[in-house]
mmCIF file of C-alpha atoms in Angstrom:
data_model
loop_
_atom_site.group_PDB
_atom_site.id
_atom_site.type_symbol
_atom_site.label_atom_id
_atom_site.label_comp_id
_atom_site.label_asym_id
_atom_site.label_seq_id
_atom_site.Cartn_x
_atom_site.Cartn_y
_atom_site.Cartn_z
ATOM 1 C CA MET A 1 30.345 97.355 -53.426
ATOM 2 C CA ASP A 2 27.391 97.865 -56.262
ATOM 3 C CA PRO A 3 28.119 96.875 -59.483
ATOM 4 C CA ALA A 4 27.022 99.641 -60.730
ATOM 5 C CA VAL A 5 30.249 101.724 -59.794
ATOM 6 C CA ALA A 6 32.123 99.678 -62.504
ATOM 7 C CA ARG A 7 29.937 101.067 -65.236
ATOM 8 C CA ARG A 8 30.284 104.647 -63.764
ATOM 9 C CA LEU A 9 34.182 104.374 -63.723
ATOM 10 C CA TRP A 10 34.025 103.254 -67.191
ATOM 11 C CA SER A 11 32.202 105.799 -68.594
ATOM 12 C CA ARG A 12 34.672 108.602 -67.339
ATOM 13 C CA PHE A 13 37.966 106.750 -67.771
ATOM 14 C CA GLU A 14 36.979 105.594 -71.239
ATOM 15 C CA PRO A 15 37.142 109.114 -72.886
ATOM 16 C CA TYR A 16 40.915 109.326 -71.445
ATOM 17 C CA HIS A 17 41.964 106.061 -73.345
ATOM 18 C CA ALA A 18 40.065 106.571 -76.464
ATOM 19 C CA VAL A 19 42.027 109.900 -77.660
ATOM 20 C CA THR A 20 44.193 106.978 -79.190
ATOM 21 C CA TYR A 21 41.639 106.565 -81.917
ATOM 22 C CA PHE A 22 40.227 110.136 -82.434
ATOM 23 C CA SER A 23 43.010 112.570 -82.189
ATOM 24 C CA PRO A 24 45.025 113.926 -85.163
ATOM 25 C CA ALA A 25 48.237 113.600 -83.179
ATOM 26 C CA ALA A 26 47.274 110.063 -82.298
ATOM 27 C CA ARG A 27 46.979 109.494 -86.289
ATOM 28 C CA GLN A 28 49.924 111.378 -86.940
ATOM 29 C CA ALA A 29 52.359 109.030 -84.732
ATOM 30 C CA TRP A 30 51.124 106.447 -86.809
ATOM 31 C CA THR A 31 51.775 108.143 -90.564
ATOM 32 C CA ASP A 32 55.279 108.936 -88.958
ATOM 33 C CA ALA A 33 55.893 105.355 -88.007
ATOM 34 C CA GLY A 34 55.092 104.171 -91.571
ATOM 35 C CA VAL A 35 51.712 102.610 -91.129
ATOM 36 C CA SER A 36 49.489 104.450 -93.003
ATOM 37 C CA GLY A 37 45.420 103.953 -92.810
ATOM 38 C CA PHE A 38 43.658 104.244 -89.740
ATOM 39 C CA TRP A 39 42.597 100.266 -89.075
ATOM 40 C CA ARG A 40 46.095 99.311 -89.715
ATOM 41 C CA GLY A 41 47.017 101.552 -86.969
ATOM 42 C CA TYR A 42 43.932 100.545 -84.529
ATOM 43 C CA PHE A 43 44.629 96.863 -85.219
ATOM 44 C CA ALA A 44 48.449 97.146 -84.844
ATOM 45 C CA GLY A 45 48.209 99.109 -81.602
ATOM 46 C CA ARG A 46 45.332 97.275 -80.002
ATOM 47 C CA ALA A 47 47.113 93.679 -80.786
ATOM 48 C CA ALA A 48 50.583 95.037 -80.203
ATOM 49 C CA ALA A 49 50.629 93.268 -76.821
ATOM 50 C CA PHE A 50 50.228 89.983 -78.128
ATOM 51 C CA GLY A 51 53.060 90.176 -80.495
ATOM 52 C CA PRO A 52 52.928 89.164 -84.022
ATOM 53 C CA VAL A 53 49.953 86.953 -84.230
ATOM 54 C CA PRO A 54 47.608 86.105 -87.112
ATOM 55 C CA ALA A 55 44.041 87.421 -87.798
ATOM 56 C CA PRO A 56 42.169 84.713 -86.392
ATOM 57 C CA VAL A 57 43.509 85.254 -82.713
ATOM 58 C CA VAL A 58 42.450 88.904 -82.842
ATOM 59 C CA THR A 59 39.291 88.391 -84.440
ATOM 60 C CA ALA A 60 38.598 86.239 -81.638
ATOM 61 C CA ALA A 61 39.683 88.518 -79.107
ATOM 62 C CA PHE A 62 37.845 91.466 -80.211
ATOM 63 C CA HIS A 63 34.896 89.816 -81.130
ATOM 64 C CA ASN A 64 32.765 92.129 -83.103
ATOM 65 C CA PHE A 65 34.882 92.812 -85.996
ATOM 66 C CA HIS A 66 34.487 91.136 -88.718
ATOM 67 C CA PRO A 67 37.398 88.853 -89.591
ATOM 68 C CA ARG A 68 37.808 90.253 -93.193
ATOM 69 C CA MET A 69 38.281 93.786 -91.862
ATOM 70 C CA VAL A 70 40.797 92.303 -89.323
ATOM 71 C CA GLU A 71 42.435 90.372 -92.018
ATOM 72 C CA ARG A 72 43.032 93.428 -94.272
ATOM 73 C CA ALA A 73 45.211 94.677 -91.411
ATOM 74 C CA ILE A 74 46.780 91.429 -89.926
ATOM 75 C CA PRO A 75 49.360 90.107 -90.505
ATOM 76 C CA ASP A 76 50.272 92.817 -93.124
ATOM 77 C CA VAL A 77 51.020 95.315 -90.606
ATOM 78 C CA TRP A 78 53.739 93.236 -88.884
ATOM 79 C CA GLU A 79 55.796 93.787 -92.374
ATOM 80 C CA ARG A 80 55.581 97.471 -91.878
ATOM 81 C CA ILE A 81 56.116 97.604 -88.085
ATOM 82 C CA THR A 82 57.010 95.533 -84.981
ATOM 83 C CA PRO A 83 54.697 94.632 -82.363
ATOM 84 C CA ALA A 84 56.986 96.320 -79.694
ATOM 85 C CA GLU A 85 57.421 99.639 -82.056
ATOM 86 C CA ALA A 86 53.782 99.595 -82.294
ATOM 87 C CA GLY A 87 53.182 99.675 -78.867
ATOM 88 C CA ARG A 88 55.578 102.704 -78.387
ATOM 89 C CA VAL A 89 53.739 104.682 -81.325
ATOM 90 C CA ARG A 90 50.410 104.146 -79.675
ATOM 91 C CA LEU A 91 51.505 105.490 -76.237
ATOM 92 C CA GLN A 92 53.641 108.236 -78.074
ATOM 93 C CA GLY A 93 50.437 109.016 -79.895
ATOM 94 C CA ALA A 94 47.795 108.707 -77.049
ATOM 95 C CA VAL A 95 50.290 111.052 -74.865
ATOM 96 C CA ALA A 96 50.404 113.798 -77.876
ATOM 97 C CA ALA A 97 47.017 113.858 -77.970
ATOM 98 C CA LEU A 98 46.093 114.329 -74.393
ATOM 99 C CA ASP A 99 48.958 116.975 -74.353
ATOM 100 C CA ALA A 100 47.157 118.927 -77.015
ATOM 101 C CA ILE A 101 43.736 118.819 -75.290
ATOM 102 C CA LEU A 102 44.865 118.939 -71.196
ATOM 103 C CA GLY A 103 48.092 121.245 -71.751
ATOM 104 C CA ARG A 104 50.577 120.674 -68.728
ATOM 105 C CA PRO A 105 50.266 117.633 -66.640
ATOM 106 C CA LEU A 106 47.229 118.116 -64.046
ATOM 107 C CA PRO A 107 47.454 117.677 -60.246
ATOM 108 C CA ALA A 108 44.560 115.219 -60.932
ATOM 109 C CA GLU A 109 46.250 113.030 -63.003
ATOM 110 C CA ARG A 110 49.497 113.089 -60.745
ATOM 111 C CA GLU A 111 46.659 112.115 -57.717
ATOM 112 C CA LEU A 112 45.131 109.629 -60.208
ATOM 113 C CA ALA A 113 48.243 107.506 -61.475
ATOM 114 C CA PRO A 114 49.175 105.579 -58.237
ATOM 115 C CA ILE A 115 45.766 104.539 -57.587
ATOM 116 C CA LEU A 116 44.557 103.480 -61.135
ATOM 117 C CA ARG A 117 47.780 101.652 -61.061
ATOM 118 C CA ALA A 118 46.884 99.841 -58.058
ATOM 119 C CA ALA A 119 43.284 99.387 -59.471
ATOM 120 C CA ALA A 120 44.943 97.915 -62.620
ATOM 121 C CA GLY A 121 47.248 95.677 -60.384
ATOM 122 C CA ALA A 122 44.373 94.227 -58.444
ATOM 123 C CA ALA A 123 42.537 92.854 -61.574
ATOM 124 C CA THR A 124 43.127 89.556 -62.817
ATOM 125 C CA GLY A 125 43.733 87.866 -66.108
ATOM 126 C CA GLU A 126 41.914 84.311 -66.056
ATOM 127 C CA GLY A 127 39.876 84.295 -69.221
ATOM 128 C CA ARG A 128 40.868 87.827 -70.150
ATOM 129 C CA PRO A 129 43.184 87.594 -73.134
ATOM 130 C CA VAL A 130 43.770 91.394 -74.245
ATOM 131 C CA PHE A 131 44.040 92.355 -70.652
ATOM 132 C CA ALA A 132 46.412 89.881 -69.848
ATOM 133 C CA ALA A 133 48.456 90.615 -72.927
ATOM 134 C CA HIS A 134 48.439 93.995 -71.866
ATOM 135 C CA THR A 135 49.626 93.409 -68.639
ATOM 136 C CA ALA A 136 53.292 92.054 -69.810
ATOM 137 C CA LEU A 137 54.117 95.399 -71.261
ATOM 138 C CA ASP A 138 56.137 97.778 -68.943
ATOM 139 C CA TRP A 139 54.614 100.813 -66.913
ATOM 140 C CA PRO A 140 55.651 103.953 -69.071
ATOM 141 C CA ASP A 141 57.282 107.046 -67.096
ATOM 142 C CA GLY A 142 55.298 109.989 -66.453
ATOM 143 C CA ASP A 143 51.853 110.461 -64.859
ATOM 144 C CA ARG A 144 49.962 111.303 -67.565
ATOM 145 C CA ALA A 145 51.291 108.231 -69.523
ATOM 146 C CA THR A 146 51.048 106.199 -66.522
ATOM 147 C CA VAL A 147 46.966 107.027 -66.209
ATOM 148 C CA TRP A 148 46.542 106.209 -69.940
ATOM 149 C CA HIS A 149 48.145 103.118 -69.702
ATOM 150 C CA ALA A 150 46.111 102.116 -66.480
ATOM 151 C CA CYS A 151 42.881 103.152 -68.026
ATOM 152 C CA THR A 152 43.840 101.110 -71.105
ATOM 153 C CA LEU A 153 44.260 97.956 -69.083
ATOM 154 C CA LEU A 154 41.173 98.551 -67.238
ATOM 155 C CA ARG A 155 38.986 99.064 -70.271
ATOM 156 C CA GLU A 156 40.288 95.999 -71.800
ATOM 157 C CA HIS A 157 40.020 94.103 -68.646
ATOM 158 C CA ARG A 158 36.041 95.330 -69.116
ATOM 159 C CA GLY A 159 36.063 94.378 -72.537
ATOM 160 C CA ASP A 160 37.039 90.790 -72.062
ATOM 161 C CA GLY A 161 34.779 90.545 -69.607
ATOM 162 C CA HIS A 162 31.767 91.871 -71.801
ATOM 163 C CA VAL A 163 33.070 89.549 -74.650
ATOM 164 C CA ALA A 164 32.687 86.611 -71.928
ATOM 165 C CA ALA A 165 29.459 87.622 -70.911
ATOM 166 C CA LEU A 166 28.281 87.866 -74.863
ATOM 167 C CA VAL A 167 29.407 84.262 -75.437
ATOM 168 C CA ALA A 168 27.740 83.116 -72.484
ATOM 169 C CA VAL A 169 24.495 83.959 -74.108
ATOM 170 C CA ASP A 170 25.375 82.901 -77.436
ATOM 171 C CA VAL A 171 25.633 86.229 -79.301
ATOM 172 C CA ASP A 172 28.219 86.561 -81.884
ATOM 173 C CA GLY A 173 29.931 89.589 -82.785
ATOM 174 C CA CYS A 174 27.500 90.803 -85.613
ATOM 175 C CA GLU A 175 24.678 90.005 -83.414
ATOM 176 C CA ALA A 176 26.152 92.071 -80.448
ATOM 177 C CA GLN A 177 26.023 95.022 -82.743
ATOM 178 C CA VAL A 178 22.622 94.521 -83.752
ATOM 179 C CA LEU A 179 21.535 94.455 -80.200
ATOM 180 C CA ALA A 180 23.481 97.856 -79.160
ATOM 181 C CA ALA A 181 21.524 99.139 -82.448
ATOM 182 C CA ALA A 182 18.517 97.599 -81.248
ATOM 183 C CA ALA A 183 18.766 98.880 -77.630
ATOM 184 C CA GLY A 184 19.198 102.498 -78.805
ATOM 185 C CA CYS A 185 22.967 102.573 -77.793
ATOM 186 C CA SER A 186 25.001 102.275 -80.638
ATOM 187 C CA PRO A 187 22.982 103.252 -84.031
ATOM 188 C CA ARG A 188 23.540 100.724 -86.947
ATOM 189 C CA ALA A 189 24.823 103.689 -89.296
ATOM 190 C CA VAL A 190 27.793 104.237 -86.639
ATOM 191 C CA THR A 191 28.838 100.706 -85.652
ATOM 192 C CA GLN A 192 28.245 98.475 -88.752
ATOM 193 C CA PRO A 193 30.444 100.418 -91.101
ATOM 194 C CA ASN A 194 33.057 100.373 -88.094
ATOM 195 C CA ARG A 195 32.690 96.801 -87.641
ATOM 196 C CA GLY A 196 32.985 95.852 -91.156
ATOM 197 C CA TRP A 197 29.486 93.407 -91.223
ATOM 198 C CA SER A 198 27.790 94.147 -94.852
ATOM 199 C CA ASP A 199 24.113 94.818 -95.064
ATOM 200 C CA ASP A 200 23.123 91.215 -95.931
ATOM 201 C CA GLU A 201 25.569 89.863 -93.091
ATOM 202 C CA TRP A 202 23.797 92.780 -90.676
ATOM 203 C CA ASP A 203 20.145 91.364 -91.744
ATOM 204 C CA ALA A 204 21.140 88.160 -91.221
ATOM 205 C CA ALA A 205 21.714 88.590 -87.594
ATOM 206 C CA ILE A 206 18.373 90.233 -86.999
ATOM 207 C CA ALA A 207 16.864 87.222 -88.593
ATOM 208 C CA ARG A 208 18.772 85.012 -86.212
ATOM 209 C CA LEU A 209 17.972 87.037 -83.047
ATOM 210 C CA ALA A 210 14.407 87.424 -84.103
ATOM 211 C CA GLY A 211 14.468 83.638 -84.338
ATOM 212 C CA ARG A 212 15.305 83.722 -80.796
ATOM 213 C CA GLY A 213 12.612 86.387 -79.781
ATOM 214 C CA LEU A 214 15.216 89.045 -79.291
ATOM 215 C CA VAL A 215 14.513 91.551 -81.721
ATOM 216 C CA ALA A 216 11.294 92.117 -84.188
ATOM 217 C CA SER A 217 11.587 90.450 -87.381
ATOM 218 C CA GLY A 218 12.440 93.059 -90.064
ATOM 219 C CA THR A 219 13.005 96.108 -88.149
ATOM 220 C CA GLY A 220 15.119 94.874 -85.794
ATOM 221 C CA THR A 221 13.743 96.933 -82.929
ATOM 222 C CA ALA A 222 14.429 95.250 -79.302
ATOM 223 C CA THR A 223 11.799 93.045 -78.023
ATOM 224 C CA THR A 224 11.233 92.853 -74.315
ATOM 225 C CA ALA A 225 13.500 89.882 -74.125
ATOM 226 C CA GLY A 226 15.817 91.369 -76.215
ATOM 227 C CA ARG A 227 16.209 94.400 -73.587
ATOM 228 C CA GLU A 228 16.358 91.896 -70.784
ATOM 229 C CA LEU A 229 19.077 89.851 -72.337
ATOM 230 C CA ARG A 230 20.989 92.864 -73.068
ATOM 231 C CA ALA A 231 20.679 93.854 -69.443
ATOM 232 C CA ARG A 232 22.002 90.722 -68.252
ATOM 233 C CA VAL A 233 24.812 90.942 -70.320
ATOM 234 C CA GLU A 234 25.656 94.539 -69.217
ATOM 235 C CA ASP A 235 24.912 93.604 -65.699
ATOM 236 C CA ALA A 236 27.297 90.481 -65.907
ATOM 237 C CA THR A 237 30.026 92.813 -67.392
ATOM 238 C CA ASP A 238 29.929 95.307 -64.599
ATOM 239 C CA ARG A 239 30.257 92.180 -61.907
ATOM 240 C CA ALA A 240 32.966 90.992 -63.852
ATOM 241 C CA ALA A 241 34.776 94.435 -63.665
ATOM 242 C CA LEU A 242 34.159 95.608 -60.174
ATOM 243 C CA ARG A 243 37.381 93.481 -58.639
ATOM 244 C CA PRO A 244 39.702 96.449 -59.281
ATOM 245 C CA TRP A 245 37.467 98.937 -57.574
ATOM 246 C CA ALA A 246 36.256 97.098 -54.645
ATOM 247 C CA THR A 247 39.771 96.654 -53.526
ATOM 248 C CA LEU A 248 40.458 100.607 -53.414
ATOM 249 C CA GLY A 249 37.308 100.767 -50.932
ATOM 250 C CA ALA A 250 34.539 103.346 -51.537
ATOM 251 C CA ASP A 251 35.870 106.545 -50.027
ATOM 252 C CA VAL A 252 39.026 106.030 -52.594
ATOM 253 C CA VAL A 253 36.679 104.984 -55.559
ATOM 254 C CA ALA A 254 34.425 108.293 -54.818
ATOM 255 C CA ARG A 255 37.752 110.197 -54.932
ATOM 256 C CA VAL A 256 38.654 108.517 -58.381
ATOM 257 C CA GLU A 257 35.352 109.386 -60.100
ATOM 258 C CA GLU A 258 35.782 112.819 -58.811
ATOM 259 C CA ARG A 259 39.238 113.111 -60.375
ATOM 260 C CA LEU A 260 38.686 111.530 -63.417
ATOM 261 C CA GLU A 261 35.579 113.893 -63.920
ATOM 262 C CA VAL A 262 38.338 116.600 -63.793
ATOM 263 C CA VAL A 263 40.517 115.138 -66.698
ATOM 264 C CA VAL A 264 38.043 113.840 -68.657
ATOM 265 C CA ALA A 265 35.544 116.866 -68.941
ATOM 266 C CA PRO A 266 37.989 119.031 -71.233
ATOM 267 C CA ILE A 267 38.233 115.894 -73.589
ATOM 268 C CA ARG A 268 34.397 115.859 -73.938
ATOM 269 C CA ALA A 269 34.354 119.691 -74.276
ATOM 270 C CA SER A 270 37.085 119.302 -77.078
ATOM 271 C CA GLY A 271 34.334 117.320 -79.360
ATOM 272 C CA LEU A 272 37.257 114.928 -80.279
ATOM 273 C CA ILE A 273 34.941 111.986 -79.653
ATOM 274 C CA PRO A 274 31.919 111.512 -81.569
ATOM 275 C CA GLU A 275 28.645 111.375 -80.294
ATOM 276 C CA PRO A 276 27.300 108.682 -81.266
ATOM 277 C CA SER A 277 30.533 106.765 -80.380
ATOM 278 C CA PRO A 278 31.464 104.033 -82.273
ATOM 279 C CA ILE A 279 33.206 102.547 -79.048
ATOM 280 C CA GLY A 280 29.653 102.100 -76.949
ATOM 281 C CA LEU A 281 29.667 104.785 -74.686
ATOM 282 C CA PRO A 282 26.478 106.234 -73.936
ATOM 283 C CA PRO A 283 24.830 109.254 -74.715
ATOM 284 C CA GLY A 284 25.774 112.300 -72.726
ATOM 285 C CA ARG A 285 29.108 111.040 -71.455
ATOM 286 C CA LEU A 286 31.291 112.532 -74.208
#
């Protein structure tokens, strides 16, 4: 199976997962649970599967956030909410967000639920800490919650593989954001404040990459070598994310793509997720 299939499927299921970050309903769920501030909810929800771990664990696993940004939420948030409750709040908020956009459960979600659960079950956790932690969580009831949880597992599986690909070519968290901006994927004005890097730190990352011939000194524009390196990282990410889909077979995957498009189209049309996006989706996929 062509590894590009993994990238296409990610671009389709990621908006379904990402309502948890952008929907007022999802944010309200955190407020109602006594967790104030967007980033407290973000780190509590996404790291909840690990249990009450310290900040360095979250920083390492998530890769591209400044350690100070993580430390403002972790471990303080565990004094406000337990990891188990954080996981429940996150799921509740995500389903509420999807209900607000999609209304009643769709036939496409009913069809997707067992297939995406099977795909997530075919993925393995070696070297994938965020995905592996999430596999220990119970599957929720209901087709919509099942689809959201499966999409979450699959996006974290892909994300862990992406981090491994970046580490393999010696690109750190800030440098990864600089390269993405240099390649025209995620503008600096969007990603830098959403990952906590200062201007000095961002410019220092440009200087390091320029020293490797990957970006132009000063401007941070990607060189041919920089574009080629980033393409290799993306290709490695796709290959590492392919196993869940390859186990389904081409015909089932084609059906999954079609049904995902049905459920994600209203999310894109809602304008809920900003474009350009801080979550790295390519332009035109929202």
